[in-house]
Every structure is written in C-alpha cells, then in structure tokens.
Amino acid sequence: MGVLSGLRVVEIAGLGPAPFCGMLLADMGADVVLVERAGARGAEPLTLGSNAIVNRGKRSLALDLKDPAAVDALLRLADGADALIEGMRPGVMERLGLGPDICLARNPRLVYGRMTGWGQDGPLAHAAGHDINYIALSGALWFSGAPGEPPMAPPTLVGDLGGGALYLAMGLLAALLSARRSGVGQVIDAAIVDGSANLMNLLLSAHAAGQQPFERGHGLLDGPHWYGSYACADGLFVSVGALEPQFNTLLFATLGLGDDADFHNAYDPRRWPRLRERLAALFATQPRAHWAALLEGSDACFAPVLTPREALVHPHLAARAVYAERDGVLQAAPAPRFSVTPSATPGGVPARGEHGAQILREAGLDDAAIERLLRAA
C-alpha cells in the first residue's frame, strides 16, 4: 500500500541519512530489503536496536559480506531491484565487489544511490566527519546561533537529513523516473556537503537582496525582535516569526505595545537589539501557557516551543495524527500525504535477519544455500 508500492529497494545497513532515506521509501510503500551485518547489532554509540525508527517497515536480511557466497546473494538481490542504497565511505562497496560498475553491468536499469558526507571525490572524500562538520564547511551552519556565540544547529536535521537523506530520496526518485523512460539506470552521488549548500540558496537570495548579511544578528531572519524565540516565566519557550508588517503590527498590538512608538518602526535595525531586550523582559513575566492562550492561532505568527512529547498531544498535531507511539517508541507519521494512494500505518522495526530465508528464496537460492548463509550470519 502506498504511492511506491511495487518498488524494490536494496539498502546496505549503515548509520544516519541512508537508512532515513530507506525509511521514507518504505513509508510510501516500497519494499525495502535491509542487508545488515552478520552478528548482533553492535554497541556503537548510535546503535539503536529495536528503537531504530529508520528501519520501520523494512525487511531484514543478515549477511557476512566477507563471504563470496553472501556477496553473490546480494548481487542477485540487486539484479531484481529497482534501486540500491549505500552509505559507506568511497571505495568500500568496490572492495566488497558490490560497486556500481558491477551492479549496473548485471542490472542496467538499477539506480545506485550513494550517501556520503563529503562526496565520492574531492580532497576530503575519504575523511571521517559528521553532520556538524559537513554543514560547517558548506556554510549552512553559519547563521545558526546568536551573535557572539558559537554556531549550533539542531543535531542531524540540516545536514544528515535535510542535505543528505532528502536529496538522496529526491535523486533516487528522479533517476527511477528516468530509468523507466530510457531503460538506463545511473549512480546518484548524494553528498551532505552538496545538499546542505544547496539548501542555502534561499538565504543566499536574501543576502544578494541585502536582507541577510553574513554578519550574524543583522539580517531579517536572525536580527529583528519580531523573529526569534523567548524564555517565559516557567523556563519554557515561545517563538515569534512576524516577518511581514501586518503580522508584526498585530503581534505588538496583542502584546499591548501597539501604542508604543518604539515598536512603530519595525524594520529599523538600530532598534532591534534594544527591542529584543524589551520583548524578552515581557515574555519572561508570564508562563508559556499564558502566551499561547493569547497568541496561538492568530496571524501574529506565534508558536510555543514544544518537546516532541508535548507535540504528540498538541491539538493541531493530534488532529492531524502527526505523532504516535508504536511499541513504546514515539515517532512521526509518514510525510507527505497522498490523496489517492495514502501511506499505510508504518510497519514495525524488524529483528536483525528476521526475513532472511524469505528474501533469499525470492532471490532464487535453494534451501541448502540459504541455510549455509543464515548459519554464517
């Protein structure tokens, strides 16, 4: 069930953005076969086990890819697949005998998706790194944080997921459309440093128009008092984003500041630091619930800053069933939404190797070969 029903994807298990891309495809109905390493799921810092929401709805096969028979089995899976996803360092798949040249020679229609931080080539291609490093180098981290403070973006969201997983998913789907027309597959080089830089184009447009200088705290999206977050009397937080004149006028009027001349010239950057201090002092006088009751749902462009657990029960998100709990794990529902082919309720997180015999049988292996491979895993 879902818009991608009938699509077969082979995913080589990894961390972060590549599995997230696989989850997006599985959420939309693709049959995603997750090829995991032999042995128990390890004890690395980000090993999530049964809590790995990114593996929901996938089928799991465990293989020892140092075994030539396991490599042959994986190639058979790729022969019948529409796409393959891997997130290894450049050269690893080639050394395993599973590189794109081999796979596409066997299955010319295959779309081979490669997810890395730095890309398949370039001076840093083989260096280790994580989300914060990629977005630091691409410029995407620069505007994150208050003036004078070290930049800090929400972990994984801008780089791994925004600049990585989403660009890989978009690239895969575009290449799949092309392959269906032409019969020719191709390799997708999805680098987080590329994708996070591409995400900057709207801000770079604002910069070119003089609205978002590179000096932090001086642009329309990080300097004004009417665009930011504030602490409340109970230690919780609220956000305001009243960018347009009609919205910040309403914000100030609702806060009882409509007759204050200080707030009449909302776009004078000389006033912003002092007026930000005034708004900070005002919001600190009442708890978050007070400001939500006063402003939420209006055109003042307001929202409370919620934890994901709070978001679960917020009336708007609850009405849209944005969050849910499955097997005791809080998780977000599939997105986006489709009118004709809605996504099914996400499946559970498979145990490592749970579907091994079924998957290998579909690939054409006989029972003896299946038993040997599963015993080795």
Tab-separated table of C-alpha atoms in Angstrom:
chain	number	residue	atom	x	y	z
A	1	MET	CA	0.000	0.000	0.000
A	2	GLY	CA	1.339	3.414	-0.893
A	3	VAL	CA	2.460	5.513	-3.845
A	4	LEU	CA	5.678	3.463	-4.234
A	5	SER	CA	4.014	0.058	-3.992
A	6	GLY	CA	5.841	-2.386	-6.281
A	7	LEU	CA	9.210	-0.623	-5.985
A	8	ARG	CA	12.020	-2.912	-4.764
A	9	VAL	CA	14.949	-1.305	-2.944
A	10	VAL	CA	18.052	-2.953	-1.502
A	11	GLU	CA	19.585	-0.970	1.375
A	12	ILE	CA	23.037	-1.720	2.772
A	13	ALA	CA	22.763	-1.074	6.505
A	14	GLY	CA	24.536	1.998	7.848
A	15	LEU	CA	24.046	4.974	10.128
A	16	GLY	CA	22.001	8.131	9.729
A	17	PRO	CA	20.945	9.562	6.391
A	18	ALA	CA	20.961	6.462	4.142
A	19	PRO	CA	18.677	4.478	6.499
A	20	PHE	CA	16.444	7.545	6.852
A	21	CYS	CA	16.116	7.674	3.066
A	22	GLY	CA	15.174	3.982	3.114
A	23	MET	CA	12.529	4.724	5.749
A	24	LEU	CA	10.995	7.439	3.566
A	25	LEU	CA	10.700	4.984	0.687
A	26	ALA	CA	9.319	2.208	2.910
A	27	ASP	CA	6.788	4.630	4.420
A	28	MET	CA	5.496	5.309	0.892
A	29	GLY	CA	5.061	1.612	0.117
A	30	ALA	CA	8.396	0.476	-1.333
A	31	ASP	CA	9.656	-2.991	-0.459
A	32	VAL	CA	12.959	-2.103	1.231
A	33	VAL	CA	15.267	-5.040	1.914
A	34	LEU	CA	17.742	-4.058	4.623
A	35	VAL	CA	21.001	-6.002	4.364
A	36	GLU	CA	22.563	-5.969	7.825
A	37	ARG	CA	25.961	-7.106	9.014
A	38	ALA	CA	26.392	-10.613	10.351
A	39	GLY	CA	26.354	-10.849	14.140
A	40	ALA	CA	24.291	-8.968	16.680
A	41	ARG	CA	23.614	-5.276	16.159
A	42	GLY	CA	26.694	-3.725	17.700
A	43	ALA	CA	27.295	-1.467	20.667
A	44	GLU	CA	28.420	1.672	18.814
A	45	PRO	CA	27.159	4.982	20.288
A	46	LEU	CA	24.359	5.357	17.713
A	47	THR	CA	23.258	1.710	17.551
A	48	LEU	CA	19.509	1.890	18.211
A	49	GLY	CA	18.376	-1.751	18.053
A	50	SER	CA	14.613	-2.176	18.258
A	51	ASN	CA	14.265	1.605	18.684
A	52	ALA	CA	15.583	2.284	15.163
A	53	ILE	CA	12.552	4.051	13.695
A	54	VAL	CA	14.549	4.480	10.467
A	55	ASN	CA	14.182	0.705	9.926
A	56	ARG	CA	10.417	0.608	10.304
A	57	GLY	CA	8.522	-1.239	7.604
A	58	LYS	CA	11.669	-2.791	6.089
A	59	ARG	CA	12.548	-6.454	5.728
A	60	SER	CA	15.851	-7.536	7.259
A	61	LEU	CA	18.485	-9.930	5.928
A	62	ALA	CA	21.786	-10.514	7.734
A	63	LEU	CA	24.823	-11.415	5.618
A	64	ASP	CA	28.571	-11.688	6.141
A	65	LEU	CA	29.761	-9.729	3.112
A	66	LYS	CA	33.293	-11.071	3.561
A	67	ASP	CA	31.867	-14.370	2.316
A	68	PRO	CA	31.850	-14.572	-1.521
A	69	ALA	CA	28.598	-16.545	-1.381
A	70	ALA	CA	26.972	-13.703	0.565
A	71	VAL	CA	28.237	-11.171	-1.973
A	72	ASP	CA	26.762	-13.295	-4.758
A	73	ALA	CA	23.436	-13.438	-2.906
A	74	LEU	CA	23.385	-9.658	-2.560
A	75	LEU	CA	24.149	-9.251	-6.256
A	76	ARG	CA	21.189	-11.493	-7.020
A	77	LEU	CA	19.015	-9.207	-4.923
A	78	ALA	CA	20.336	-6.191	-6.837
A	79	ASP	CA	19.556	-7.970	-10.112
A	80	GLY	CA	15.853	-7.840	-9.268
A	81	ALA	CA	15.847	-4.440	-7.589
A	82	ASP	CA	14.881	-1.024	-8.873
A	83	ALA	CA	17.325	0.785	-6.586
A	84	LEU	CA	20.195	0.182	-4.195
A	85	ILE	CA	21.162	2.496	-1.320
A	86	GLU	CA	24.552	2.522	0.395
A	87	GLY	CA	26.228	4.924	2.808
A	88	MET	CA	29.772	3.589	3.002
A	89	ARG	CA	32.940	5.609	2.590
A	90	PRO	CA	34.037	5.906	-1.051
A	91	GLY	CA	35.643	2.690	-2.273
A	92	VAL	CA	34.206	0.318	0.338
A	93	MET	CA	31.496	-1.131	-1.912
A	94	GLU	CA	34.032	-1.562	-4.716
A	95	ARG	CA	36.348	-3.505	-2.402
A	96	LEU	CA	33.447	-5.769	-1.450
A	97	GLY	CA	32.775	-6.499	-5.129
A	98	LEU	CA	29.466	-4.609	-4.947
A	99	GLY	CA	30.362	-1.338	-6.631
A	100	PRO	CA	28.108	0.371	-9.162
A	101	ASP	CA	30.067	-0.841	-12.212
A	102	ILE	CA	29.428	-4.471	-11.279
A	103	CYS	CA	25.812	-3.939	-10.237
A	104	LEU	CA	24.828	-1.899	-13.308
A	105	ALA	CA	26.559	-4.329	-15.636
A	106	ARG	CA	24.230	-7.014	-14.298
A	107	ASN	CA	21.138	-4.794	-13.997
A	108	PRO	CA	21.377	-1.817	-16.399
A	109	ARG	CA	18.114	-0.322	-15.082
A	110	LEU	CA	19.373	-0.161	-11.486
A	111	VAL	CA	19.522	3.214	-9.727
A	112	TYR	CA	22.512	3.106	-7.394
A	113	GLY	CA	22.243	5.680	-4.569
A	114	ARG	CA	25.434	6.656	-2.725
A	115	MET	CA	25.197	8.668	0.502
A	116	THR	CA	28.321	10.302	1.925
A	117	GLY	CA	29.270	13.405	3.831
A	118	TRP	CA	31.928	14.820	1.530
A	119	GLY	CA	31.017	13.142	-1.779
A	120	GLN	CA	32.609	10.433	-3.888
A	121	ASP	CA	35.550	12.657	-4.889
A	122	GLY	CA	37.412	15.742	-3.750
A	123	PRO	CA	40.246	16.294	-1.239
A	124	LEU	CA	38.111	15.348	1.781
A	125	ALA	CA	36.254	12.405	0.219
A	126	HIS	CA	37.939	9.779	2.426
A	127	ALA	CA	37.985	11.773	5.676
A	128	ALA	CA	35.685	10.972	8.598
A	129	GLY	CA	33.057	13.510	9.542
A	130	HIS	CA	29.567	14.050	10.902
A	131	ASP	CA	26.603	16.353	10.354
A	132	ILE	CA	28.117	19.363	12.132
A	133	ASN	CA	31.317	19.175	10.059
A	134	TYR	CA	29.547	18.967	6.707
A	135	ILE	CA	27.228	21.887	7.367
A	136	ALA	CA	30.093	23.905	8.847
A	137	LEU	CA	32.103	23.595	5.641
A	138	SER	CA	29.115	24.192	3.339
A	139	GLY	CA	28.168	27.451	5.070
A	140	ALA	CA	24.835	26.110	6.310
A	141	LEU	CA	25.917	26.317	9.974
A	142	TRP	CA	26.926	29.955	9.774
A	143	PHE	CA	23.575	31.577	10.593
A	144	SER	CA	22.704	29.133	13.409
A	145	GLY	CA	23.068	30.754	16.795
A	146	ALA	CA	23.091	34.122	18.495
A	147	PRO	CA	25.645	36.800	17.606
A	148	GLY	CA	28.878	36.292	19.513
A	149	GLU	CA	28.010	32.689	20.380
A	150	PRO	CA	29.396	29.549	18.688
A	151	PRO	CA	27.051	28.375	15.918
A	152	MET	CA	24.892	25.374	16.807
A	153	ALA	CA	22.176	23.830	14.634
A	154	PRO	CA	19.658	21.131	15.645
A	155	PRO	CA	21.620	17.833	15.514
A	156	THR	CA	21.311	15.879	12.215
A	157	LEU	CA	18.381	17.869	10.802
A	158	VAL	CA	20.153	20.325	8.497
A	159	GLY	CA	22.937	18.052	7.248
A	160	ASP	CA	22.272	14.338	7.609
A	161	LEU	CA	18.559	14.550	6.913
A	162	GLY	CA	17.878	17.815	5.077
A	163	GLY	CA	21.036	17.965	2.970
A	164	GLY	CA	21.548	14.210	2.874
A	165	ALA	CA	18.586	11.841	3.123
A	166	LEU	CA	16.075	14.099	1.387
A	167	TYR	CA	18.421	14.852	-1.510
A	168	LEU	CA	19.219	11.152	-1.883
A	169	ALA	CA	15.499	10.320	-1.929
A	170	MET	CA	14.790	13.043	-4.490
A	171	GLY	CA	17.717	11.896	-6.626
A	172	LEU	CA	16.631	8.265	-6.468
A	173	LEU	CA	13.058	9.031	-7.478
A	174	ALA	CA	14.170	11.296	-10.322
A	175	ALA	CA	16.587	8.642	-11.601
A	176	LEU	CA	13.905	5.953	-11.296
A	177	LEU	CA	11.583	8.027	-13.484
A	178	SER	CA	14.395	8.421	-15.999
A	179	ALA	CA	15.159	4.683	-15.920
A	180	ARG	CA	11.537	3.822	-16.608
A	181	ARG	CA	11.586	6.036	-19.701
A	182	SER	CA	15.025	5.092	-21.005
A	183	GLY	CA	15.781	1.680	-19.504
A	184	VAL	CA	19.094	3.066	-18.268
A	185	GLY	CA	19.967	3.319	-14.579
A	186	GLN	CA	22.653	5.536	-13.080
A	187	VAL	CA	24.628	6.401	-9.950
A	188	ILE	CA	23.437	9.095	-7.522
A	189	ASP	CA	26.279	10.866	-5.668
A	190	ALA	CA	24.379	12.421	-2.751
A	191	ALA	CA	26.852	14.335	-0.568
A	192	ILE	CA	25.666	16.102	2.567
A	193	VAL	CA	28.063	18.967	1.922
A	194	ASP	CA	26.433	19.455	-1.520
A	195	GLY	CA	22.852	19.192	-0.309
A	196	SER	CA	23.297	21.461	2.703
A	197	ALA	CA	24.955	24.056	0.451
A	198	ASN	CA	22.009	23.778	-1.962
A	199	LEU	CA	19.637	24.434	0.932
A	200	MET	CA	21.354	27.821	1.338
A	201	ASN	CA	20.039	29.216	-1.944
A	202	LEU	CA	17.012	30.936	-0.412
A	203	LEU	CA	19.194	32.600	2.228
A	204	LEU	CA	21.710	33.494	-0.467
A	205	SER	CA	18.881	35.152	-2.401
A	206	ALA	CA	18.090	37.213	0.689
A	207	HIS	CA	21.780	38.012	1.053
A	208	ALA	CA	22.010	39.195	-2.552
A	209	ALA	CA	18.983	41.440	-1.946
A	210	GLY	CA	20.698	42.991	1.093
A	211	GLN	CA	18.289	41.398	3.571
A	212	GLN	CA	20.589	38.805	5.163
A	213	PRO	CA	24.195	39.975	5.628
A	214	PHE	CA	26.812	37.418	6.614
A	215	GLU	CA	27.253	39.202	9.942
A	216	ARG	CA	25.008	37.209	12.263
A	217	GLY	CA	22.236	39.070	14.055
A	218	HIS	CA	21.864	41.735	11.353
A	219	GLY	CA	19.517	40.032	8.875
A	220	LEU	CA	15.738	39.905	8.641
A	221	LEU	CA	15.724	36.284	9.818
A	222	ASP	CA	18.136	36.490	12.743
A	223	GLY	CA	18.227	40.104	13.914
A	224	PRO	CA	14.745	41.565	14.489
A	225	HIS	CA	12.903	41.415	17.784
A	226	TRP	CA	9.832	40.103	15.971
A	227	TYR	CA	11.654	36.986	14.694
A	228	GLY	CA	13.111	34.679	17.322
A	229	SER	CA	12.455	32.674	20.460
A	230	TYR	CA	11.982	33.881	24.015
A	231	ALA	CA	12.096	32.405	27.512
A	232	CYS	CA	8.948	32.505	29.636
A	233	ALA	CA	8.446	32.785	33.389
A	234	ASP	CA	8.283	28.983	33.777
A	235	GLY	CA	11.542	28.347	31.920
A	236	LEU	CA	9.727	27.220	28.766
A	237	PHE	CA	9.967	28.992	25.415
A	238	VAL	CA	7.880	30.585	22.677
A	239	SER	CA	8.658	31.584	19.091
A	240	VAL	CA	7.533	34.543	17.020
A	241	GLY	CA	8.093	34.973	13.287
A	242	ALA	CA	6.108	38.088	12.427
A	243	LEU	CA	8.078	38.944	9.289
A	244	GLU	CA	5.506	40.984	7.321
A	245	PRO	CA	4.268	44.396	8.535
A	246	GLN	CA	0.659	43.300	9.068
A	247	PHE	CA	1.833	40.409	11.217
A	248	ASN	CA	4.280	42.293	13.449
A	249	THR	CA	1.748	45.099	13.853
A	250	LEU	CA	-0.768	42.550	15.110
A	251	LEU	CA	1.856	40.945	17.369
A	252	PHE	CA	2.712	44.214	19.057
A	253	ALA	CA	-0.944	45.231	19.397
A	254	THR	CA	-1.872	41.916	21.009
A	255	LEU	CA	1.044	42.261	23.415
A	256	GLY	CA	-0.223	45.722	24.431
A	257	LEU	CA	2.581	47.528	22.620
A	258	GLY	CA	0.589	48.942	19.700
A	259	ASP	CA	0.703	52.493	21.037
A	260	ASP	CA	4.389	52.346	21.959
A	261	ALA	CA	6.286	54.495	19.447
A	262	ASP	CA	9.368	52.322	19.902
A	263	PHE	CA	7.575	49.498	18.090
A	264	HIS	CA	6.324	51.542	15.119
A	265	ASN	CA	9.494	51.290	13.012
A	266	ALA	CA	9.804	47.529	12.974
A	267	TYR	CA	12.418	47.382	10.202
A	268	ASP	CA	14.956	49.807	11.674
A	269	PRO	CA	17.917	47.568	12.566
A	270	ARG	CA	19.271	50.149	15.001
A	271	ARG	CA	16.287	49.451	17.244
A	272	TRP	CA	16.393	45.659	17.081
A	273	PRO	CA	18.791	44.865	19.974
A	274	ARG	CA	17.013	47.136	22.442
A	275	LEU	CA	13.524	45.990	21.391
A	276	ARG	CA	14.579	42.347	21.566
A	277	GLU	CA	15.542	43.019	25.188
A	278	ARG	CA	12.152	44.609	25.827
A	279	LEU	CA	10.283	41.643	24.342
A	280	ALA	CA	12.479	39.244	26.302
A	281	ALA	CA	11.580	41.057	29.518
A	282	LEU	CA	7.876	41.000	28.614
A	283	PHE	CA	7.721	37.291	27.734
A	284	ALA	CA	9.603	36.486	30.947
A	285	THR	CA	6.722	37.881	33.025
A	286	GLN	CA	4.260	35.057	32.230
A	287	PRO	CA	4.379	31.279	31.679
A	288	ARG	CA	4.284	29.793	28.213
A	289	ALA	CA	0.623	28.777	28.553
A	290	HIS	CA	-0.358	32.427	29.043
A	291	TRP	CA	1.294	33.493	25.782
A	292	ALA	CA	-0.140	30.518	23.917
A	293	ALA	CA	-3.649	31.403	25.064
A	294	LEU	CA	-3.111	34.997	23.976
A	295	LEU	CA	-1.397	34.492	20.618
A	296	GLU	CA	-1.729	30.974	19.261
A	297	GLY	CA	-3.969	30.641	16.209
A	298	SER	CA	-3.741	34.330	15.335
A	299	ASP	CA	-1.850	35.952	12.466
A	300	ALA	CA	0.809	37.128	14.914
A	301	CYS	CA	2.932	34.181	13.676
A	302	PHE	CA	3.368	32.552	17.073
A	303	ALA	CA	4.016	29.027	18.297
A	304	PRO	CA	5.100	27.570	21.611
A	305	VAL	CA	8.407	25.704	21.525
A	306	LEU	CA	7.378	22.128	22.316
A	307	THR	CA	9.209	18.940	23.070
A	308	PRO	CA	8.245	16.051	20.750
A	309	ARG	CA	6.310	14.508	23.652
A	310	GLU	CA	4.314	17.734	24.035
A	311	ALA	CA	3.823	17.917	20.270
A	312	LEU	CA	2.187	14.467	20.376
A	313	VAL	CA	-0.816	15.870	22.277
A	314	HIS	CA	-0.962	19.396	20.883
A	315	PRO	CA	-4.475	19.855	19.413
A	316	HIS	CA	-3.288	20.697	15.894
A	317	LEU	CA	-0.746	17.895	15.616
A	318	ALA	CA	-3.089	15.449	17.335
A	319	ALA	CA	-5.874	16.302	14.864
A	320	ARG	CA	-3.502	15.508	12.002
A	321	ALA	CA	-2.052	12.447	13.787
A	322	VAL	CA	1.456	13.770	13.205
A	323	TYR	CA	2.949	11.754	16.076
A	324	ALA	CA	2.123	8.352	17.510
A	325	GLU	CA	3.634	5.677	19.711
A	326	ARG	CA	4.347	2.203	18.384
A	327	ASP	CA	5.814	-0.496	20.596
A	328	GLY	CA	6.507	2.196	23.184
A	329	VAL	CA	8.516	4.358	20.747
A	330	LEU	CA	7.389	7.904	19.939
A	331	GLN	CA	7.622	8.520	16.190
A	332	ALA	CA	6.305	10.770	13.474
A	333	ALA	CA	3.856	9.593	10.835
A	334	PRO	CA	4.863	9.267	7.165
A	335	ALA	CA	5.011	12.500	5.185
A	336	PRO	CA	3.948	13.932	2.804
A	337	ARG	CA	0.322	12.830	2.447
A	338	PHE	CA	-1.255	11.467	-0.737
A	339	SER	CA	-4.918	11.799	-1.689
A	340	VAL	CA	-5.238	8.674	-3.873
A	341	THR	CA	-2.511	6.360	-2.561
A	342	PRO	CA	-2.183	7.144	1.144
A	343	SER	CA	0.700	5.595	3.011
A	344	ALA	CA	-0.140	2.714	5.305
A	345	THR	CA	0.490	2.783	9.047
A	346	PRO	CA	4.253	2.251	9.306
A	347	GLY	CA	5.423	-1.287	9.958
A	348	GLY	CA	7.462	-2.292	12.951
A	349	VAL	CA	11.249	-2.387	13.279
A	350	PRO	CA	12.415	-5.834	12.115
A	351	ALA	CA	14.713	-8.006	14.172
A	352	ARG	CA	18.128	-8.438	12.582
A	353	GLY	CA	17.796	-11.048	9.858
A	354	GLU	CA	14.102	-11.606	10.557
A	355	HIS	CA	13.167	-12.094	6.897
A	356	GLY	CA	16.377	-13.729	5.704
A	357	ALA	CA	15.020	-17.031	4.421
A	358	GLN	CA	12.096	-15.365	2.645
A	359	ILE	CA	14.298	-12.776	0.925
A	360	LEU	CA	16.918	-15.284	-0.191
A	361	ARG	CA	14.261	-17.631	-1.510
A	362	GLU	CA	12.823	-14.765	-3.573
A	363	ALA	CA	16.328	-14.222	-4.966
A	364	GLY	CA	16.337	-17.798	-6.256
A	365	LEU	CA	18.624	-19.509	-3.743
A	366	ASP	CA	17.945	-23.111	-2.816
A	367	ASP	CA	17.350	-24.279	0.740
A	368	ALA	CA	20.883	-25.587	1.227
A	369	ALA	CA	22.451	-22.281	0.181
A	370	ILE	CA	20.010	-20.341	2.342
A	371	GLU	CA	20.787	-22.472	5.390
A	372	ARG	CA	24.521	-22.005	4.897
A	373	LEU	CA	24.277	-18.224	4.520
A	374	LEU	CA	21.981	-17.797	7.504
A	375	ARG	CA	24.141	-20.044	9.666
A	376	ALA	CA	27.183	-17.903	8.822
A	377	ALA	CA	25.253	-14.761	9.789
